[in-house]
Tab-separated table of N, CA and C in Angstrom:
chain	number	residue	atom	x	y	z
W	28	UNK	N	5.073	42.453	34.486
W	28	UNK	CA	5.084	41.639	33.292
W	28	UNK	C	3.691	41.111	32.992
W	29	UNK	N	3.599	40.865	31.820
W	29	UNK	CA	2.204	40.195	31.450
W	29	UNK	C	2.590	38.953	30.412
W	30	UNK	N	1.935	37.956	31.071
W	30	UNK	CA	2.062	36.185	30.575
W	30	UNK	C	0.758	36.588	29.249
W	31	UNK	N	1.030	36.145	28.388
W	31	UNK	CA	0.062	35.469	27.178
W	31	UNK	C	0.537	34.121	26.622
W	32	UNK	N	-0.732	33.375	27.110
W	32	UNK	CA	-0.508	31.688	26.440
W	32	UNK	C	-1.990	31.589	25.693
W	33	UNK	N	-1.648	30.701	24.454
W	33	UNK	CA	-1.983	30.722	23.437
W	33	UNK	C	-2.938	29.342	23.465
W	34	UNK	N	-4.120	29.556	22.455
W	34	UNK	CA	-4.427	27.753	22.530
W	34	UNK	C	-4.980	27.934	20.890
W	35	UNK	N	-5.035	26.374	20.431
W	35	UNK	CA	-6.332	26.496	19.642
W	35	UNK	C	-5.909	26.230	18.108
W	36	UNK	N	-4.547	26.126	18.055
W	36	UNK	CA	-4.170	25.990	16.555
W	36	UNK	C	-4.165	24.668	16.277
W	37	UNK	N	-3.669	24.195	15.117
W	37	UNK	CA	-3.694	23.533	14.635
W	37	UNK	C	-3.965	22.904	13.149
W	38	UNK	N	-4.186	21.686	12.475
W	38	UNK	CA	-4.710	21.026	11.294
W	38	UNK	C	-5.589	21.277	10.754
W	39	UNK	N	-5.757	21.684	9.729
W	39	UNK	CA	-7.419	22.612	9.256
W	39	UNK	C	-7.225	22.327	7.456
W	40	UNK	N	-8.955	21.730	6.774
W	40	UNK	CA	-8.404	21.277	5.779
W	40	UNK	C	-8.683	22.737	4.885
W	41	UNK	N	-8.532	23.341	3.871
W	41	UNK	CA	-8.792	24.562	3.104
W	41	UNK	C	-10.509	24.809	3.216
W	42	UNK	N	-10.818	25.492	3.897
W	42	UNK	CA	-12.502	25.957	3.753
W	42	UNK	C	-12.379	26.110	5.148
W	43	UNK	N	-11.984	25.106	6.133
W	43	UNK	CA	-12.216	25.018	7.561
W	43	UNK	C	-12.270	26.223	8.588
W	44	UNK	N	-12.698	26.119	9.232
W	44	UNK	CA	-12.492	27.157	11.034
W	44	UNK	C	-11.268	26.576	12.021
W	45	UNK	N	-11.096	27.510	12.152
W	45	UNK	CA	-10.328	27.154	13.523
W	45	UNK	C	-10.395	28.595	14.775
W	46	UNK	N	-10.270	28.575	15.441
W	46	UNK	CA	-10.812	29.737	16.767
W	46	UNK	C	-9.263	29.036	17.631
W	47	UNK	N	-8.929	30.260	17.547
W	47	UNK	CA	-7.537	30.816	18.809
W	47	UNK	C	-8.255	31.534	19.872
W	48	UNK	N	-7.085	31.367	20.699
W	48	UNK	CA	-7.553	32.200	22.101
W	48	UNK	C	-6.383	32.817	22.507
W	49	UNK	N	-6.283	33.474	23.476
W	49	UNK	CA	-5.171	34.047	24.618
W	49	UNK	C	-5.434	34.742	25.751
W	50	UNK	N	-5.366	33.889	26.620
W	50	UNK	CA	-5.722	34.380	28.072
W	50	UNK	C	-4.194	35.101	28.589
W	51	UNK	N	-4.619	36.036	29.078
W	51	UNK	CA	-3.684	37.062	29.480
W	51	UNK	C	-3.685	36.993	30.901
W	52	UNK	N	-2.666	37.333	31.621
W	52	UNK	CA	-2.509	36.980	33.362
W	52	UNK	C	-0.967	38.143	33.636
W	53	UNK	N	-0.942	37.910	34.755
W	53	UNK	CA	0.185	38.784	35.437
W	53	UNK	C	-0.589	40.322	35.687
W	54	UNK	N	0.505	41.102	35.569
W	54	UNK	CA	-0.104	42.743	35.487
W	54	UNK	C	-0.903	42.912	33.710
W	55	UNK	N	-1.826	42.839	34.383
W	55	UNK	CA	-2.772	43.037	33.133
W	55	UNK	C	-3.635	44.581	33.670
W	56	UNK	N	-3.454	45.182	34.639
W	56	UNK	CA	-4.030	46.388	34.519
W	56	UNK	C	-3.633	47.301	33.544
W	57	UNK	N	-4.493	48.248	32.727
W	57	UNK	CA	-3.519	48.816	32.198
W	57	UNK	C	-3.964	48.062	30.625
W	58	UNK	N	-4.030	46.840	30.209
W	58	UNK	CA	-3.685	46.611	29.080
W	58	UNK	C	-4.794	46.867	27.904
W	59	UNK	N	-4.459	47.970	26.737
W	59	UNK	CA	-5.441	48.324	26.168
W	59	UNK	C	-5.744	47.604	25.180
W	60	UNK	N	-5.048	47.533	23.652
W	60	UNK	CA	-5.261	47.088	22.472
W	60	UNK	C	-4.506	45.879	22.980
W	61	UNK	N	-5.563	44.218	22.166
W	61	UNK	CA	-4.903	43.239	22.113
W	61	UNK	C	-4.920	42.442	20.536
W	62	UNK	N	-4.422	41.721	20.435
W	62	UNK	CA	-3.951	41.758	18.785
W	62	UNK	C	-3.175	40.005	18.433
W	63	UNK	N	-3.435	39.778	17.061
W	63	UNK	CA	-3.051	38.919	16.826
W	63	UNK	C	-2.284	38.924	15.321
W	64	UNK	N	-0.807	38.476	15.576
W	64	UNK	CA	0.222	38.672	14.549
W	64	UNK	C	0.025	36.956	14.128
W	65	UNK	N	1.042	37.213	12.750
W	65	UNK	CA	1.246	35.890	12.083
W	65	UNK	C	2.631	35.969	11.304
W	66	UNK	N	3.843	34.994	11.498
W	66	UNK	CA	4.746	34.946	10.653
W	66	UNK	C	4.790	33.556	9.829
W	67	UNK	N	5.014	33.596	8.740
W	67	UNK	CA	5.460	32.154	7.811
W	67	UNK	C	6.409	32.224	7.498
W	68	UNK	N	7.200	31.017	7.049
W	68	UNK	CA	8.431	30.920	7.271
W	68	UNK	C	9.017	31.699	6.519
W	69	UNK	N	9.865	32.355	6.424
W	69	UNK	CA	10.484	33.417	4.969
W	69	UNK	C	9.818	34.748	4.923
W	70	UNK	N	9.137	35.080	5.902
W	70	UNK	CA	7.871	35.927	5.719
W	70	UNK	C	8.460	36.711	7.403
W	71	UNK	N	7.953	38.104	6.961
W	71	UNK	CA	7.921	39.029	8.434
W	71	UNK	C	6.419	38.880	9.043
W	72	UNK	N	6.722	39.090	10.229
W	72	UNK	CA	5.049	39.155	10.757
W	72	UNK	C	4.286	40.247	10.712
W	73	UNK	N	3.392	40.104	10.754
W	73	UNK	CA	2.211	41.140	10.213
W	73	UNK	C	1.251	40.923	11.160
W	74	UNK	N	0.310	42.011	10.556
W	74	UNK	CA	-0.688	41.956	11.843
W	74	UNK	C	-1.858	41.397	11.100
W	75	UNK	N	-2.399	40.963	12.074
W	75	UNK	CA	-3.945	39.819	11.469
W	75	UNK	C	-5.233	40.395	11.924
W	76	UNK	N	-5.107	40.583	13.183
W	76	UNK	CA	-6.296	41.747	14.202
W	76	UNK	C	-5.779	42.234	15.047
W	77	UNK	N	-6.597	43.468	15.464
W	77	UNK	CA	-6.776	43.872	16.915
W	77	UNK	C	-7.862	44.710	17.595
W	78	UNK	N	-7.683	44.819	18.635
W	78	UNK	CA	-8.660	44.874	18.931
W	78	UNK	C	-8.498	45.814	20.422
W	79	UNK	N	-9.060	46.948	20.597
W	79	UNK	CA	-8.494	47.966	21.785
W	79	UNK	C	-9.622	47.334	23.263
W	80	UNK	N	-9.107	48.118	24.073
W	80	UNK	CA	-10.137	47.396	25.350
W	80	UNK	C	-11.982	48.102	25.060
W	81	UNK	N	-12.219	48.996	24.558
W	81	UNK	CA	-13.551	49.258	23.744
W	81	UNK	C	-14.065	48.607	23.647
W	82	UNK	N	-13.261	48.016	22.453
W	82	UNK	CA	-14.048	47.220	21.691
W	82	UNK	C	-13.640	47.605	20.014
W	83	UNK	N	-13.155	48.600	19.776
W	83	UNK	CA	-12.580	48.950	18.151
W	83	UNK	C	-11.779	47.679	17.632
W	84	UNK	N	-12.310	47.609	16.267
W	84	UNK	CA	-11.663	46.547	15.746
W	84	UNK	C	-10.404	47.135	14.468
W	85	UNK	N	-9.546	46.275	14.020
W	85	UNK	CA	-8.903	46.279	12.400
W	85	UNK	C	-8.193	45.518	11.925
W	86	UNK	N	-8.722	45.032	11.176
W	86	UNK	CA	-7.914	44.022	10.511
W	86	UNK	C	-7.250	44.100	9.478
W	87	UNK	N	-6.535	42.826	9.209
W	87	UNK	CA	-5.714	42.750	7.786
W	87	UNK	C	-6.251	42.653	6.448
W	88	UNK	N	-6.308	43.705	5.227
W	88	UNK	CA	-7.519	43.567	4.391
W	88	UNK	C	-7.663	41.649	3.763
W	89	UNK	N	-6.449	41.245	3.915
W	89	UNK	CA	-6.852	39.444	3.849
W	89	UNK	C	-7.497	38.810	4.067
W	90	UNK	N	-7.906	39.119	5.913
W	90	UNK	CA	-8.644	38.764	6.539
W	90	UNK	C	-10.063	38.749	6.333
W	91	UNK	N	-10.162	40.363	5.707
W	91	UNK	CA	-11.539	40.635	6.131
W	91	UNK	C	-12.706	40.009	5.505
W	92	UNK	N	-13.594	39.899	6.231
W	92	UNK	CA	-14.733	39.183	6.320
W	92	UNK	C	-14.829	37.666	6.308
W	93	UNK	N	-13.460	36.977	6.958
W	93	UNK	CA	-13.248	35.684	7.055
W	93	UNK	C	-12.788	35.685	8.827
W	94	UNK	N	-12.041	36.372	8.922
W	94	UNK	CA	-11.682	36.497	10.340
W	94	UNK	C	-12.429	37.628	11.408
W	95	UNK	N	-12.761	37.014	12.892
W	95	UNK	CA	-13.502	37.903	13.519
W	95	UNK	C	-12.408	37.668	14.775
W	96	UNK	N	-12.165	38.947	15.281
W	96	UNK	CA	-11.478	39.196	16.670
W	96	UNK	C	-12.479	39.680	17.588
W	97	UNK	N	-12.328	38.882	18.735
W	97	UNK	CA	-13.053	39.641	19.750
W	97	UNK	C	-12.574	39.663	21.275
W	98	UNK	N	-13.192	39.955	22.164
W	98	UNK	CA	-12.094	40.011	23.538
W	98	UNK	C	-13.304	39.981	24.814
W	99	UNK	N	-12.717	39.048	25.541
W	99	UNK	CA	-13.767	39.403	27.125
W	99	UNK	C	-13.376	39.751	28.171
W	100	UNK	N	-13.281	40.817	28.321
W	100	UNK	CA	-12.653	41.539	29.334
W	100	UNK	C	-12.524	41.232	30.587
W	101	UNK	N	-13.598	40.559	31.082
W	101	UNK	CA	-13.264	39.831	32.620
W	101	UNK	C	-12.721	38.868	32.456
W	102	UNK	N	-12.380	38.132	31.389
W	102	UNK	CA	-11.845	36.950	31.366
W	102	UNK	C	-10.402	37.041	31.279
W	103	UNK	N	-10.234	38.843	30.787
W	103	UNK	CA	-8.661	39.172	30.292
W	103	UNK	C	-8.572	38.191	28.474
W	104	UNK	N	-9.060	37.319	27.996
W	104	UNK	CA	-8.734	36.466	27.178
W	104	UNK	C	-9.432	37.240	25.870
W	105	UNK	N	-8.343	37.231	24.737
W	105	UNK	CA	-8.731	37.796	22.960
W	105	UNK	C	-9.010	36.786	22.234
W	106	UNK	N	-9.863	36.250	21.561
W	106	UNK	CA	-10.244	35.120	20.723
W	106	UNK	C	-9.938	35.632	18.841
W	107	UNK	N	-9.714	34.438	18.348
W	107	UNK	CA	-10.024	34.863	17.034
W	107	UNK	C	-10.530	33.979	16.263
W	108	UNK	N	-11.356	33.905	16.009
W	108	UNK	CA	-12.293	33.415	15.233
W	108	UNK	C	-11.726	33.102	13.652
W	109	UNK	N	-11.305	31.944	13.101
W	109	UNK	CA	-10.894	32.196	11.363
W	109	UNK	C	-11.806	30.805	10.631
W	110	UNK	N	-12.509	31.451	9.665
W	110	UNK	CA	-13.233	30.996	9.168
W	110	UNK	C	-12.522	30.820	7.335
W	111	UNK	N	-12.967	29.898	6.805
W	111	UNK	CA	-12.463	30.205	5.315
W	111	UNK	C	-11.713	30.000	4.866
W	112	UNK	N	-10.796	29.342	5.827
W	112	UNK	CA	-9.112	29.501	5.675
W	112	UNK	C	-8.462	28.676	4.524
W	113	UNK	N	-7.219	29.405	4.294
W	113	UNK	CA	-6.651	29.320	2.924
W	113	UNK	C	-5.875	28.741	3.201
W	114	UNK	N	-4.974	28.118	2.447
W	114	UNK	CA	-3.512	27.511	2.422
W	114	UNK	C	-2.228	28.769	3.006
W	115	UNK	N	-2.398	30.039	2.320
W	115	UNK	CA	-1.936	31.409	2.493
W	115	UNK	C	-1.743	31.650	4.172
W	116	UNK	N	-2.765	31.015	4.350
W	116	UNK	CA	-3.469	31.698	6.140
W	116	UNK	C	-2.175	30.525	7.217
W	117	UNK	N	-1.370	29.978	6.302
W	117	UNK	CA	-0.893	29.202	7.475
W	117	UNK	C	0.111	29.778	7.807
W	118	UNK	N	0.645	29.248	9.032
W	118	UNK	CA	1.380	30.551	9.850
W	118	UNK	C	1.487	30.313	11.611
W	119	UNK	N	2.582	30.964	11.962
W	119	UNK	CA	2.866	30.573	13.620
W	119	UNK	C	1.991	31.827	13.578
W	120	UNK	N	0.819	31.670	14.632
W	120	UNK	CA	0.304	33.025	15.096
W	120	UNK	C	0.460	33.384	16.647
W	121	UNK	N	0.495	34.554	16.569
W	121	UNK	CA	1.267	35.490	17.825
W	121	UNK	C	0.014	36.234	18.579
W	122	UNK	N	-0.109	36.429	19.625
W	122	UNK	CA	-0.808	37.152	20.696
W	122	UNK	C	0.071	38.381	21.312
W	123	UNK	N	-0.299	39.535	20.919
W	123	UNK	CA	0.253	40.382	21.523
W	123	UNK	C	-0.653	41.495	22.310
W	124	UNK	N	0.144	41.632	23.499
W	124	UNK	CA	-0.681	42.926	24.605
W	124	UNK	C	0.007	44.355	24.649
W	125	UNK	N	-0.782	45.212	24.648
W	125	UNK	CA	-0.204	46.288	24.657
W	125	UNK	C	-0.430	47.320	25.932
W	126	UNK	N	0.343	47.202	27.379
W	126	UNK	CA	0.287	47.988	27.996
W	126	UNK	C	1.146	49.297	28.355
W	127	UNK	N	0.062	50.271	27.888
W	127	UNK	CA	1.312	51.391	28.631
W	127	UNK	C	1.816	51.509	27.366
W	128	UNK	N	2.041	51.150	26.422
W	128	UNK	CA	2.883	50.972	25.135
W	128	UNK	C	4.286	49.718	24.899
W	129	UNK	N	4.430	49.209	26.326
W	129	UNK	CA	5.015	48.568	26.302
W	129	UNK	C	4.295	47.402	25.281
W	130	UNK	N	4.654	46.349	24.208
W	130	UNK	CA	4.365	45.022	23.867
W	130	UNK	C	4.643	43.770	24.373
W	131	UNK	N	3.647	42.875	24.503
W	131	UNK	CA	4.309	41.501	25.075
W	131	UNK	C	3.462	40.500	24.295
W	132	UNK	N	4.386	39.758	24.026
W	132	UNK	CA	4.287	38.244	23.264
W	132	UNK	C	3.903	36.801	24.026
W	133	UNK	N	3.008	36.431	23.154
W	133	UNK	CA	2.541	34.782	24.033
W	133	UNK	C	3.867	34.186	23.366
W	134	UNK	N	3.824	32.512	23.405
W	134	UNK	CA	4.573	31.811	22.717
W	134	UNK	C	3.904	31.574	21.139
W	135	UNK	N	3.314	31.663	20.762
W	135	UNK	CA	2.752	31.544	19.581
W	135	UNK	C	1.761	29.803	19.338
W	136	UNK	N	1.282	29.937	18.326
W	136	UNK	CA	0.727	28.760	17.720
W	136	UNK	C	0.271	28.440	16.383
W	137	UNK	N	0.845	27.219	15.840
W	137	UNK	CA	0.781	26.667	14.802
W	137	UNK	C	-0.950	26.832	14.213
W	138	UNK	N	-0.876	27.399	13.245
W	138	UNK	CA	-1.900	27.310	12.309
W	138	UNK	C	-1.806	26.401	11.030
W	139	UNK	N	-1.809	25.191	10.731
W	139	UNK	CA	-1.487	25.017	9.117
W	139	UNK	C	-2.763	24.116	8.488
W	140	UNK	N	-3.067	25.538	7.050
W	140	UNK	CA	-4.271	24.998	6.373
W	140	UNK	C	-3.617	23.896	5.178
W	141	UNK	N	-4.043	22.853	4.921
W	141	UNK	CA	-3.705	21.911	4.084
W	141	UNK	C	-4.726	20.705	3.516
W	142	UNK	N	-4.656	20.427	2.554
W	142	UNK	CA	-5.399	19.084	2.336
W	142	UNK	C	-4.844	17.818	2.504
C-alpha cells in the first residue's frame, strides 16, 4: 500500500498563492506518475497536474501558466505550486500515486479562493 497525506490548503483571497504538498510513504517503490486531482461540489474530479518520476509534466489547460507541479524524489513528496487563483480554482484537491498502474488517494484538501 502507499499512504499520501496532504498539506497546505486552505483561505486564499482571488489573486493569491497557495503551494500543496504530498509526501508519499509505505511501498513507494515502483511509483511513477504523481498527480493532483480537484473535485467541487456538483462537479466530477478532474485532473489539475502531473507529473511522471522524470520529470514530464501536464496540465489542465486552466491551469496553465498559473499552476506549477513539481516532485522530489528523495523526499518521495509532489508539490504544487498555484499562483493566480480564481474563485473557479476552489475545490477539495486530491493527491494521487500511480504504482504499477495501480492508483492511490491521499485524504484530500480544502482549497477555497474567496474575498
Amino acid at each position: 500500500q502507499v499512504q499520501l497525506v496532504e498539506s497546505g490548503g486552505g483561505l486564499v483571497q482571488p489573486g493569491g498563492s497557495l503551494r500543496l504538498s504530498c509526501a508519499a510513504s509505505g511501498r513507494i517503490f515502483g511509483i511513477n506518475a504523481m498527480g493532483w486531482y480537484r473535485q467541487a461540489p456538483g462537479k466530477q474530479r478532474e485532473l489539475v497536474a502531473a507529473i511522471t518520476s522524470g520529470g514530464s509534466t501536464n496540465y489542465a489547460d486552466s491551469v496553465k501558466g498559473r499552476f506549477t507541479i513539481s516532485r522530489d524524489n528523495a523526499k518521495n513528496t509532489v508539490y504544487l505550486q498555484m499562483n493566480v487563483l480564481k474563485p473557479e480554482d476552489s475545490a477539495v484537491y486530491y493527491c494521487n500515486a500511480d504504482r504499477w498502474g495501480i492508483g492511490f488517494w491521499g485524504q484530500g484538501t480544502q482549497v477555497t479562493v474567496s474575498s
